[in-house]
mmCIF file of C-alpha atoms and ligand atoms in Angstrom:
data_model
loop_
_atom_site.group_PDB
_atom_site.id
_atom_site.type_symbol
_atom_site.label_atom_id
_atom_site.label_comp_id
_atom_site.label_asym_id
_atom_site.label_seq_id
_atom_site.Cartn_x
_atom_site.Cartn_y
_atom_site.Cartn_z
ATOM 1 C CA UNK K 235 -5.431 13.490 36.351
ATOM 2 C CA UNK K 236 -5.929 12.721 32.337
ATOM 3 C CA UNK K 237 -7.934 9.604 31.690
ATOM 4 C CA UNK K 238 -6.490 7.988 28.289
ATOM 5 C CA UNK K 239 -8.182 5.732 26.006
ATOM 6 C CA UNK K 240 -5.316 3.353 24.477
ATOM 7 C CA UNK K 241 -6.125 1.841 20.913
ATOM 8 C CA UNK K 242 -3.878 -0.797 19.955
ATOM 9 C CA UNK K 243 -1.681 -2.929 22.487
ATOM 10 C CA UNK K 244 0.642 -4.382 19.986
ATOM 11 C CA UNK K 245 4.484 -4.190 20.568
ATOM 12 C CA UNK K 246 4.591 -0.205 20.566
ATOM 13 C CA UNK K 247 1.086 0.391 22.367
ATOM 14 C CA UNK K 248 1.858 -2.016 25.166
ATOM 15 C CA UNK K 249 5.149 -0.245 25.746
ATOM 16 C CA UNK K 250 2.992 3.548 25.479
ATOM 17 C CA UNK K 251 0.183 1.872 27.997
ATOM 18 C CA UNK K 252 2.859 0.484 30.590
ATOM 19 C CA UNK K 253 4.710 4.213 29.965
ATOM 20 C CA UNK K 254 1.708 5.641 30.925
ATOM 21 C CA UNK K 255 0.713 3.264 33.817
ATOM 22 C CA UNK K 256 3.799 3.220 35.554
ATOM 23 C CA UNK K 257 6.196 6.356 34.650
ATOM 24 C CA UNK K 258 4.012 9.368 33.387
ATOM 25 C CA UNK K 259 2.397 11.429 36.142
ATOM 26 C CA UNK K 260 -0.700 12.917 35.925
ATOM 27 C CA UNK K 261 -2.385 10.642 33.474
ATOM 28 C CA UNK K 262 -3.583 6.852 33.859
ATOM 29 C CA UNK K 263 -4.944 4.391 31.251
ATOM 30 C CA UNK K 264 -8.816 3.999 31.792
ATOM 31 C CA UNK K 265 -9.639 1.848 28.776
ATOM 32 C CA UNK K 266 -7.887 -0.260 26.220
ATOM 33 C CA UNK K 267 -9.029 -1.172 22.639
ATOM 34 C CA UNK K 268 -7.531 -3.865 20.525
ATOM 35 C CA UNK K 269 -8.929 -6.307 17.935
ATOM 36 C CA UNK K 270 -7.049 -8.507 19.403
ATOM 37 C CA UNK K 271 -9.183 -9.373 22.696
ATOM 38 C CA UNK K 272 -6.739 -11.808 24.042
ATOM 39 C CA UNK K 273 -3.798 -9.869 23.859
ATOM 40 C CA UNK K 274 -5.479 -6.736 25.088
ATOM 41 C CA UNK K 275 -6.900 -8.751 28.102
ATOM 42 C CA UNK K 276 -3.625 -10.454 28.983
ATOM 43 C CA UNK K 277 -2.200 -6.753 28.986
ATOM 44 C CA UNK K 278 -4.553 -5.123 31.332
ATOM 45 C CA UNK K 279 -4.770 -7.888 33.487
ATOM 46 C CA UNK K 280 -2.186 -6.852 36.203
ATOM 47 C CA UNK K 281 -3.933 -3.510 36.308
ATOM 48 C CA UNK K 282 -7.079 -2.612 38.242
ATOM 49 C CA UNK K 283 -9.909 -0.451 37.000
ATOM 50 C CA UNK K 284 -8.878 -0.439 32.996
ATOM 51 C CA UNK K 285 -11.552 -1.453 30.902
ATOM 52 C CA UNK K 286 -11.546 -3.418 27.549
ATOM 53 C CA UNK K 287 -13.523 -2.039 25.049
ATOM 54 C CA UNK K 288 -13.675 -4.079 22.019
ATOM 55 C CA UNK K 289 -14.890 -0.865 19.362
ATOM 56 C CA UNK K 290 -12.460 1.740 19.022
ATOM 57 C CA UNK K 291 -15.293 3.632 18.546
ATOM 58 C CA UNK K 292 -16.794 3.316 21.357
ATOM 59 C CA UNK K 293 -13.640 3.808 23.403
ATOM 60 C CA UNK K 294 -13.341 7.485 21.503
ATOM 61 C CA UNK K 295 -16.488 8.017 22.825
ATOM 62 C CA UNK K 296 -16.529 6.677 25.955
ATOM 63 C CA UNK K 297 -17.028 9.582 29.011
ATOM 64 C CA UNK K 298 -14.596 8.363 30.902
ATOM 65 C CA UNK K 299 -11.941 9.001 28.398
ATOM 66 C CA UNK K 300 -10.217 12.528 27.819
ATOM 67 C CA UNK K 301 -7.755 11.595 25.548
ATOM 68 C CA UNK K 302 -6.685 9.104 23.118
ATOM 69 C CA UNK K 303 -3.788 7.515 22.106
ATOM 70 C CA UNK K 304 -3.708 5.792 18.823
ATOM 71 C CA UNK K 305 -1.062 2.594 18.445
ATOM 72 C CA UNK K 306 -2.990 0.268 16.129
ATOM 73 C CA UNK K 307 -1.865 -0.337 12.612
ATOM 74 C CA UNK K 308 -0.998 2.665 10.287
ATOM 75 C CA UNK K 309 -4.019 2.380 8.165
ATOM 76 C CA UNK K 310 -6.388 2.678 11.387
ATOM 77 C CA UNK K 311 -5.072 5.813 12.436
ATOM 78 C CA UNK K 312 -6.770 8.570 10.376
ATOM 79 C CA UNK K 313 -9.899 7.138 10.740
ATOM 80 C CA UNK K 314 -9.686 7.523 14.654
ATOM 81 C CA UNK K 315 -8.324 10.607 14.555
ATOM 82 C CA UNK K 316 -11.219 11.890 12.623
ATOM 83 C CA UNK K 317 -13.401 10.596 15.482
ATOM 84 C CA UNK K 318 -11.352 11.945 18.367
ATOM 85 C CA UNK K 319 -11.394 15.604 16.610
ATOM 86 C CA UNK K 320 -15.350 15.442 15.944
ATOM 87 C CA UNK K 321 -15.575 15.137 20.031
ATOM 88 C CA UNK K 322 -12.927 17.747 20.538
ATOM 89 C CA UNK K 323 -10.298 15.147 22.418
ATOM 90 C CA UNK K 324 -6.607 15.505 22.886
ATOM 91 C CA UNK K 325 -4.804 12.312 20.675
ATOM 92 C CA UNK K 326 -1.196 11.288 20.562
ATOM 93 C CA UNK K 327 -1.382 9.095 17.414
ATOM 94 C CA UNK K 328 1.857 6.868 16.185
ATOM 95 C CA UNK K 329 3.385 7.981 12.912
ATOM 96 C CA UNK K 330 1.877 8.005 10.330
ATOM 97 C CA UNK K 331 -0.774 10.103 10.570
ATOM 98 C CA UNK K 332 -2.768 8.161 7.707
ATOM 99 C CA UNK K 333 -1.522 6.048 5.230
ATOM 100 C CA UNK K 334 -1.494 8.754 2.951
ATOM 101 C CA UNK K 335 -1.108 12.297 1.793
ATOM 102 C CA UNK K 336 -4.541 12.783 0.807
ATOM 103 C CA UNK K 337 -5.555 11.134 4.382
ATOM 104 C CA UNK K 338 -3.293 13.168 6.446
ATOM 105 C CA UNK K 339 -4.690 16.195 4.703
ATOM 106 C CA UNK K 340 -8.243 15.186 5.989
ATOM 107 C CA UNK K 341 -7.067 15.239 9.600
ATOM 108 C CA UNK K 342 -4.857 18.277 9.385
ATOM 109 C CA UNK K 343 -8.172 20.126 7.517
ATOM 110 C CA UNK K 344 -10.606 19.015 10.007
ATOM 111 C CA UNK K 345 -8.294 19.678 13.124
ATOM 112 C CA UNK K 346 -8.271 23.315 11.631
ATOM 113 C CA UNK K 347 -12.181 23.302 11.241
ATOM 114 C CA UNK K 348 -12.334 22.439 14.668
ATOM 115 C CA UNK K 349 -9.768 25.487 15.691
ATOM 116 C CA UNK K 350 -8.229 23.481 18.494
ATOM 117 C CA UNK K 351 -4.736 22.133 17.980
ATOM 118 C CA UNK K 352 -5.488 18.671 19.362
ATOM 119 C CA UNK K 353 -3.144 16.159 17.977
ATOM 120 C CA UNK K 354 0.526 15.293 18.805
ATOM 121 C CA UNK K 355 2.602 12.833 16.286
ATOM 122 C CA UNK K 356 4.578 10.091 17.939
ATOM 123 C CA UNK K 357 7.809 11.338 16.305
ATOM 124 C CA UNK K 358 9.773 10.475 19.087
ATOM 125 C CA UNK K 359 13.110 11.956 18.051
ATOM 126 C CA UNK K 360 11.951 14.851 19.190
ATOM 127 C CA UNK K 361 12.583 14.355 22.450
ATOM 128 C CA UNK K 362 16.012 12.347 22.045
ATOM 129 C CA UNK K 363 18.520 13.931 24.025
ATOM 130 C CA UNK K 364 20.790 13.412 21.560
ATOM 131 C CA UNK K 365 19.149 14.673 18.664
ATOM 132 C CA UNK K 366 18.063 17.472 20.834
ATOM 133 C CA UNK K 367 21.866 18.786 21.099
ATOM 134 C CA UNK K 368 22.637 17.977 17.649
ATOM 135 C CA UNK K 369 19.544 20.129 16.393
ATOM 136 C CA UNK K 370 20.778 23.067 19.211
ATOM 137 C CA UNK K 371 24.227 22.903 17.490
ATOM 138 C CA UNK K 372 22.838 23.332 13.710
ATOM 139 C CA UNK K 373 20.292 26.024 14.723
ATOM 140 C CA UNK K 374 22.731 27.777 16.594
ATOM 141 C CA UNK K 375 24.589 28.841 13.680
ATOM 142 C CA UNK K 376 27.886 28.361 15.034
ATOM 143 C CA UNK K 377 28.718 25.955 12.393
ATOM 144 C CA UNK K 378 27.598 28.488 9.400
ATOM 145 C CA UNK K 379 24.777 27.213 7.611
ATOM 146 C CA UNK K 380 24.015 23.217 7.264
ATOM 147 C CA UNK K 381 24.362 22.143 3.224
ATOM 148 C CA UNK K 382 24.152 18.502 3.703
ATOM 149 C CA UNK K 383 23.314 15.440 6.057
ATOM 150 C CA UNK K 384 24.218 12.065 6.091
ATOM 151 C CA UNK K 385 21.748 9.965 7.692
ATOM 152 C CA UNK K 386 21.528 5.727 8.458
ATOM 153 C CA UNK K 387 18.416 3.738 9.905
ATOM 154 C CA UNK K 388 19.942 0.501 10.363
ATOM 155 C CA UNK K 389 17.700 -2.196 12.116
ATOM 156 C CA UNK K 390 19.122 -5.885 12.582
ATOM 157 C CA UNK K 391 15.734 -7.961 11.352
ATOM 158 C CA UNK K 392 12.420 -7.443 10.092
ATOM 159 C CA UNK K 393 9.889 -9.563 9.552
ATOM 160 C CA UNK K 394 9.410 -11.364 6.150
ATOM 161 C CA UNK K 395 6.088 -8.889 5.302
ATOM 162 C CA UNK K 396 8.251 -5.556 5.796
ATOM 163 C CA UNK K 397 8.292 -4.391 1.935
ATOM 164 C CA UNK K 398 9.851 -1.467 0.373
ATOM 165 C CA UNK K 399 6.557 0.534 0.784
ATOM 166 C CA UNK K 400 6.945 0.010 4.953
ATOM 167 C CA UNK K 401 10.222 0.942 4.620
ATOM 168 C CA UNK K 402 9.662 4.189 3.836
ATOM 169 C CA UNK K 403 6.385 4.778 5.261
ATOM 170 C CA UNK K 404 7.007 2.864 8.439
ATOM 171 C CA UNK K 405 11.225 3.801 8.620
ATOM 172 C CA UNK K 406 12.187 6.553 6.309
ATOM 173 C CA UNK K 407 9.458 8.690 7.642
ATOM 174 C CA UNK K 408 11.275 9.122 11.130
ATOM 175 C CA UNK K 409 14.298 10.166 8.990
ATOM 176 C CA UNK K 410 12.324 12.748 7.109
ATOM 177 C CA UNK K 411 10.505 14.111 10.435
ATOM 178 C CA UNK K 412 13.444 14.430 12.104
ATOM 179 C CA UNK K 413 15.295 16.054 9.496
ATOM 180 C CA UNK K 414 13.003 18.403 8.353
ATOM 181 C CA UNK K 415 12.647 19.668 12.334
ATOM 182 C CA UNK K 416 16.374 19.300 12.790
ATOM 183 C CA UNK K 417 17.221 21.556 10.104
ATOM 184 C CA UNK K 418 14.222 23.560 10.159
ATOM 185 C CA UNK K 419 12.827 22.927 6.341
ATOM 186 C CA UNK K 420 10.690 21.313 4.475
ATOM 187 C CA UNK K 421 11.706 18.967 1.550
ATOM 188 C CA UNK K 422 10.662 19.985 -2.107
ATOM 189 C CA UNK K 423 12.645 17.078 -3.992
ATOM 190 C CA UNK K 424 12.878 13.022 -3.037
ATOM 191 C CA UNK K 425 14.292 10.592 -4.900
ATOM 192 C CA UNK K 426 15.132 6.967 -4.023
ATOM 193 C CA UNK K 427 17.647 5.196 -5.562
ATOM 194 C CA UNK K 428 17.871 0.989 -4.956
ATOM 195 C CA UNK K 429 21.409 -0.514 -4.457
ATOM 196 C CA UNK K 430 22.105 -4.338 -4.779
ATOM 197 C CA UNK K 431 20.285 -5.557 -2.407
ATOM 198 C CA UNK K 432 21.377 -7.815 1.131
ATOM 199 C CA UNK K 433 21.192 -11.783 1.089
ATOM 200 C CA UNK K 434 19.414 -11.370 4.309
ATOM 201 C CA UNK K 435 16.084 -9.235 2.562
ATOM 202 C CA UNK K 436 13.329 -12.101 3.483
ATOM 203 C CA UNK K 437 10.912 -10.226 0.762
ATOM 204 C CA UNK K 438 11.367 -10.425 -2.888
ATOM 205 C CA UNK K 439 9.750 -6.793 -2.517
ATOM 206 C CA UNK K 440 11.750 -5.270 -0.188
ATOM 207 C CA UNK K 441 15.482 -3.991 -1.483
ATOM 208 C CA UNK K 442 17.271 -3.284 1.290
ATOM 209 C CA UNK K 443 19.219 -1.430 1.955
ATOM 210 C CA UNK K 444 17.916 1.510 -0.050
ATOM 211 C CA UNK K 445 19.057 5.580 -0.064
ATOM 212 C CA UNK K 446 16.355 7.793 -0.122
ATOM 213 C CA UNK K 447 17.798 11.499 -1.077
ATOM 214 C CA UNK K 448 15.563 14.710 0.169
ATOM 215 C CA UNK K 449 16.286 18.338 -1.084
ATOM 216 C CA UNK K 450 15.265 21.085 1.216
ATOM 217 C CA UNK K 451 13.334 24.318 0.190
ATOM 218 C CA UNK K 452 16.797 25.952 0.995
ATOM 219 C CA UNK K 453 18.992 23.407 -1.296
ATOM 220 C CA UNK K 454 20.216 21.509 1.591
ATOM 221 C CA UNK K 455 20.882 17.367 0.474
ATOM 222 C CA UNK K 456 19.897 14.989 3.230
ATOM 223 C CA UNK K 457 20.607 11.433 2.384
ATOM 224 C CA UNK K 458 18.975 8.701 4.078
ATOM 225 C CA UNK K 459 20.203 5.232 3.924
ATOM 226 C CA UNK K 460 17.596 2.863 5.148
ATOM 227 C CA UNK K 461 18.753 -0.661 5.926
ATOM 228 C CA UNK K 462 16.344 -2.941 7.772
ATOM 229 C CA UNK K 463 18.071 -6.555 8.102
ATOM 230 C CA UNK K 464 21.757 -4.902 8.398
ATOM 231 C CA UNK K 465 21.931 -8.012 11.167
ATOM 232 C CA UNK K 466 24.558 -6.359 13.688
ATOM 233 C CA UNK K 467 21.703 -4.365 15.401
ATOM 234 C CA UNK K 468 19.643 -1.157 15.542
ATOM 235 C CA UNK K 469 22.438 2.050 14.561
ATOM 236 C CA UNK K 470 21.228 5.473 13.819
ATOM 237 C CA UNK K 471 23.576 7.955 11.924
ATOM 238 C CA UNK K 472 23.501 11.199 11.402
ATOM 239 C CA UNK K 473 25.672 14.119 10.573
ATOM 240 C CA UNK K 474 25.305 17.185 9.774
ATOM 241 C CA UNK K 475 28.012 19.491 7.083
ATOM 242 C CA UNK K 476 27.521 23.048 7.530
ATOM 243 C CA UNK K 477 30.103 25.820 5.879
ATOM 244 C CA UNK K 478 32.366 25.835 9.314
ATOM 245 C CA UNK K 479 31.831 22.610 10.490
ATOM 246 C CA UNK K 480 30.664 19.112 11.062
ATOM 247 C CA UNK K 481 28.348 17.752 13.614
ATOM 248 C CA UNK K 482 27.366 14.270 14.512
ATOM 249 C CA UNK K 483 24.588 12.409 16.382
ATOM 250 C CA UNK K 484 26.903 10.709 19.379
ATOM 251 C CA UNK K 485 26.589 7.355 19.730
ATOM 252 C CA UNK K 486 25.179 5.719 23.083
ATOM 253 C CA UNK K 487 27.096 5.495 26.085
ATOM 254 C CA UNK K 488 28.362 2.128 26.393
ATOM 255 C CA UNK K 489 30.913 0.089 27.945
ATOM 256 C CA UNK K 490 34.604 -0.015 26.282
ATOM 257 C CA UNK K 491 35.893 -3.626 26.551
ATOM 258 C CA UNK K 492 39.434 -4.840 25.686
ATOM 259 C CA UNK K 493 39.586 -8.413 25.978
ATOM 260 C CA UNK K 494 42.312 -10.969 23.707
ATOM 261 C CA UNK K 495 43.738 -8.651 21.632
ATOM 262 C CA UNK K 496 40.225 -7.363 20.800
ATOM 263 C CA UNK K 497 39.030 -3.629 21.593
ATOM 264 C CA UNK K 498 34.919 -3.635 21.746
ATOM 265 C CA UNK K 499 31.744 -1.382 22.565
ATOM 266 C CA UNK K 500 28.365 -3.152 22.777
ATOM 267 C CA UNK K 501 25.527 -2.446 21.194
ATOM 268 C CA UNK K 502 21.564 -3.018 21.138
ATOM 269 C CA UNK K 503 18.903 -4.568 18.660
ATOM 270 C CA UNK K 504 16.340 -3.074 20.735
ATOM 271 C CA UNK K 505 14.912 -0.091 18.866
ATOM 272 C CA UNK K 506 11.919 0.806 21.369
ATOM 273 C CA UNK K 507 14.611 0.517 24.111
ATOM 274 C CA UNK K 508 17.229 2.533 22.127
ATOM 275 C CA UNK K 509 14.765 5.757 22.392
ATOM 276 C CA UNK K 510 12.839 4.331 25.908
ATOM 277 C CA UNK K 511 13.975 7.855 27.370
ATOM 278 C CA UNK K 512 12.469 9.922 24.268
ATOM 279 C CA UNK K 513 9.245 8.052 24.512
ATOM 280 C CA UNK K 514 9.014 8.825 28.155
ATOM 281 C CA UNK K 515 9.464 12.334 27.446
ATOM 282 C CA UNK K 516 7.523 12.434 24.847
ATOM 283 C CA UNK K 517 4.420 11.327 26.881
ATOM 284 C CA UNK K 518 5.032 13.506 29.622
ATOM 285 C CA UNK K 519 4.976 16.234 27.666
ATOM 286 C CA UNK K 520 1.522 15.375 25.873
ATOM 287 C CA UNK K 521 0.085 14.826 29.406
ATOM 288 C CA UNK K 522 1.124 17.803 30.611
ATOM 289 C CA UNK K 523 0.100 19.804 28.245
ATOM 290 C CA UNK K 524 -3.352 17.935 27.913
ATOM 291 C CA UNK K 525 -3.799 18.758 31.747
ATOM 292 C CA UNK K 526 -2.745 22.299 30.860
ATOM 293 C CA UNK K 527 -5.422 22.637 27.905
ATOM 294 C CA UNK K 528 -3.146 23.392 25.466
ATOM 295 C CA UNK K 529 -0.501 21.442 22.829
ATOM 296 C CA UNK K 530 3.170 21.030 23.054
ATOM 297 C CA UNK K 531 5.245 23.388 20.876
ATOM 298 C CA UNK K 532 8.119 21.042 21.089
ATOM 299 C CA UNK K 533 6.386 17.708 19.729
ATOM 300 C CA UNK K 534 5.408 17.174 16.124
ATOM 301 C CA UNK K 535 1.803 18.501 15.047
ATOM 302 C CA UNK K 536 -0.680 17.031 13.039
ATOM 303 C CA UNK K 537 0.697 19.441 10.071
ATOM 304 C CA UNK K 538 4.245 17.855 10.763
ATOM 305 C CA UNK K 539 2.496 14.435 10.120
ATOM 306 C CA UNK K 540 1.153 15.538 7.014
ATOM 307 C CA UNK K 541 4.365 16.960 5.795
ATOM 308 C CA UNK K 542 6.091 13.409 6.581
ATOM 309 C CA UNK K 543 3.054 11.794 4.467
ATOM 310 C CA UNK K 544 3.245 13.880 1.622
ATOM 311 C CA UNK K 545 7.094 13.512 1.599
ATOM 312 C CA UNK K 546 6.925 9.900 1.602
ATOM 313 C CA UNK K 547 4.129 9.529 -1.019
ATOM 314 C CA UNK K 548 6.941 11.113 -3.208
ATOM 315 C CA UNK K 549 9.728 8.851 -2.090
ATOM 316 C CA UNK K 550 7.138 6.068 -2.891
ATOM 317 C CA UNK K 551 6.243 7.491 -6.820
ATOM 318 C CA UNK K 552 10.453 7.954 -7.105
ATOM 319 C CA UNK K 553 10.460 4.251 -6.223
ATOM 320 C CA UNK K 554 8.622 3.426 -9.303
ATOM 321 C CA UNK K 555 9.694 5.840 -11.526
ATOM 322 C CA UNK K 556 13.324 5.610 -10.675
ATOM 323 C CA UNK K 557 13.582 10.014 -10.965
ATOM 324 C CA UNK K 558 13.616 12.687 -8.840
ATOM 325 C CA UNK K 559 9.921 13.550 -7.865
ATOM 326 C CA UNK K 560 8.585 16.624 -6.854
ATOM 327 C CA UNK K 561 6.920 17.263 -3.006
ATOM 328 C CA UNK K 562 4.330 19.244 -3.244
ATOM 329 C CA UNK K 563 4.367 21.352 0.147
ATOM 330 C CA UNK K 564 3.056 24.384 0.735
ATOM 331 C CA UNK K 565 3.913 26.757 3.467
ATOM 332 C CA UNK K 566 3.021 25.983 7.480
ATOM 333 C CA UNK K 567 -0.434 27.723 8.200
ATOM 334 C CA UNK K 568 -0.298 30.130 10.813
ATOM 335 C CA UNK K 569 -2.555 27.696 12.922
ATOM 336 C CA UNK K 570 0.369 25.385 12.918
ATOM 337 C CA UNK K 571 3.115 28.193 13.583
HETATM 338 N N1 NAD Z 653 7.568 6.042 17.071
HETATM 339 C C1 NAD Z 653 7.753 4.661 16.778
HETATM 340 O O1 NAD Z 653 9.151 4.441 17.020
HETATM 341 C C2 NAD Z 653 7.269 3.569 16.271
HETATM 342 C C3 NAD Z 653 7.727 2.310 16.657
HETATM 343 C C4 NAD Z 653 7.063 1.207 16.442
HETATM 344 C C5 NAD Z 653 6.089 0.983 15.820
HETATM 345 N N2 NAD Z 653 4.987 2.493 15.803
HETATM 346 C C6 NAD Z 653 4.026 2.725 15.538
HETATM 347 O O2 NAD Z 653 2.724 2.105 15.911
HETATM 348 C C7 NAD Z 653 2.015 1.669 15.338
HETATM 349 C C8 NAD Z 653 1.904 0.272 16.223
HETATM 350 O O3 NAD Z 653 3.203 -0.818 15.721
HETATM 351 P P1 NAD Z 653 3.367 -1.626 16.500
HETATM 352 O O4 NAD Z 653 4.875 -2.107 15.967
HETATM 353 O O5 NAD Z 653 2.851 -1.974 17.757
HETATM 354 O O6 NAD Z 653 2.268 -2.996 15.810
HETATM 355 P P2 NAD Z 653 2.028 -4.483 15.770
HETATM 356 O O7 NAD Z 653 1.058 -4.885 15.203
HETATM 357 O O8 NAD Z 653 2.506 -5.138 17.183
HETATM 358 O O9 NAD Z 653 0.209 -3.978 16.951
HETATM 359 C C9 NAD Z 653 -0.832 -3.392 15.892
HETATM 360 C C10 NAD Z 653 -1.740 -3.560 17.268
HETATM 361 O O10 NAD Z 653 -3.155 -3.294 16.447
HETATM 362 C C11 NAD Z 653 -3.994 -3.867 16.606
HETATM 363 N N3 NAD Z 653 -5.089 -3.662 15.779
HETATM 364 C C12 NAD Z 653 -4.805 -3.958 14.221
HETATM 365 N N4 NAD Z 653 -5.836 -3.432 13.494
HETATM 366 C C13 NAD Z 653 -6.991 -2.876 14.491
HETATM 367 C C14 NAD Z 653 -8.055 -1.940 14.422
HETATM 368 N N5 NAD Z 653 -8.717 -1.806 13.440
HETATM 369 N N6 NAD Z 653 -8.306 -1.356 15.851
HETATM 370 C C15 NAD Z 653 -7.402 -1.530 16.961
HETATM 371 N N7 NAD Z 653 -6.593 -2.362 16.861
HETATM 372 C C16 NAD Z 653 -5.906 -2.633 15.871
HETATM 373 C C17 NAD Z 653 -3.282 -5.119 16.254
HETATM 374 O O11 NAD Z 653 -4.142 -6.350 17.342
HETATM 375 C C18 NAD Z 653 -2.124 -5.209 17.158
HETATM 376 O O12 NAD Z 653 -2.252 -5.427 18.541
HETATM 377 C C19 NAD Z 653 2.146 1.631 14.051
HETATM 378 O O13 NAD Z 653 1.725 2.777 13.599
HETATM 379 C C20 NAD Z 653 3.768 2.049 14.059
HETATM 380 O O14 NAD Z 653 4.024 2.677 12.709
HETATM 381 C C21 NAD Z 653 6.283 3.483 16.001
#
């Protein structure tokens, strides 16, 4: 049984904690850390045998913790990864790997120096059945080469502190990792475009919606719309244009309703619920790999986390310059192939 320590039990961390306790075979949580002691103790209260450890470093070093789940705020991921790598413990790290490309590179270098793949990134869409199906069609070559993709990532509402930086490092980063995985290519150019801003943007430092345009090494162009206060629900879209046809991400199956001369299909505002199956599958894959002493090849690695960080840095640079920025990525090292 894999003994897991969870760092951060906010919105996402609580769901991951409950997922491991209730759904994942071969893993259990033995310790939880969070700077919010009251919240952490409330979360673990219904479960016997889960300890609260105030200091995350003490949790990482705890002899009853074999593997670490990092779901604390973004700025903490890098330091906790580096500590766990020193001890050779397996890590599930929520995105981003680090708040900067430089920091992500430190983590990649430390993992390579240790000689063992320890990190699985929380890029959950790689485990979403709809995205898997879309990828299978695109990479099968039946539609010819992919040329262009249109993606949309829409959330109903976001907290007032949500700004242009988080729109990229917290939200666009999902499109960045997903599209790189889906078409099997990395990005060489990035541009950010700010259209007219919605009156629903709650922060003067948030342009909403915004567009991120990415060019891959093979020349494919991917445009991603990031709209964090669209009001109407959680909506994820992706259409890939190939030489001989297009492939589109299916919408979640919902009841089709006809009433009062109206025909509609419902939708959700709950992004974490929308991808629940993907989160379950990524955690089961992680636990299985840890128990087998290996890594899950279907999941995003630390290198993928680094690529995403280099790309988000370029998008942030473009937000300031208004121009097209280079994404300084190199080929994947042998260690991560
Ligand atoms: N993969 C996804 O789809 C997805 C979705 C949501 C969030 N996330 C990621 O999960 C992480 C948590 O997001 P969230 O929405 O739960 O945020 P949150 O603010 O609800 O929770 C963060 C938690 O971290 C704790 N914390 C803050 N500083 C800490 C520190 N130094 N050490 C330990 N704990 C600390 C806070 O007290 C809080 O409980 C973020 O990195 C976010 O990017 C990923």
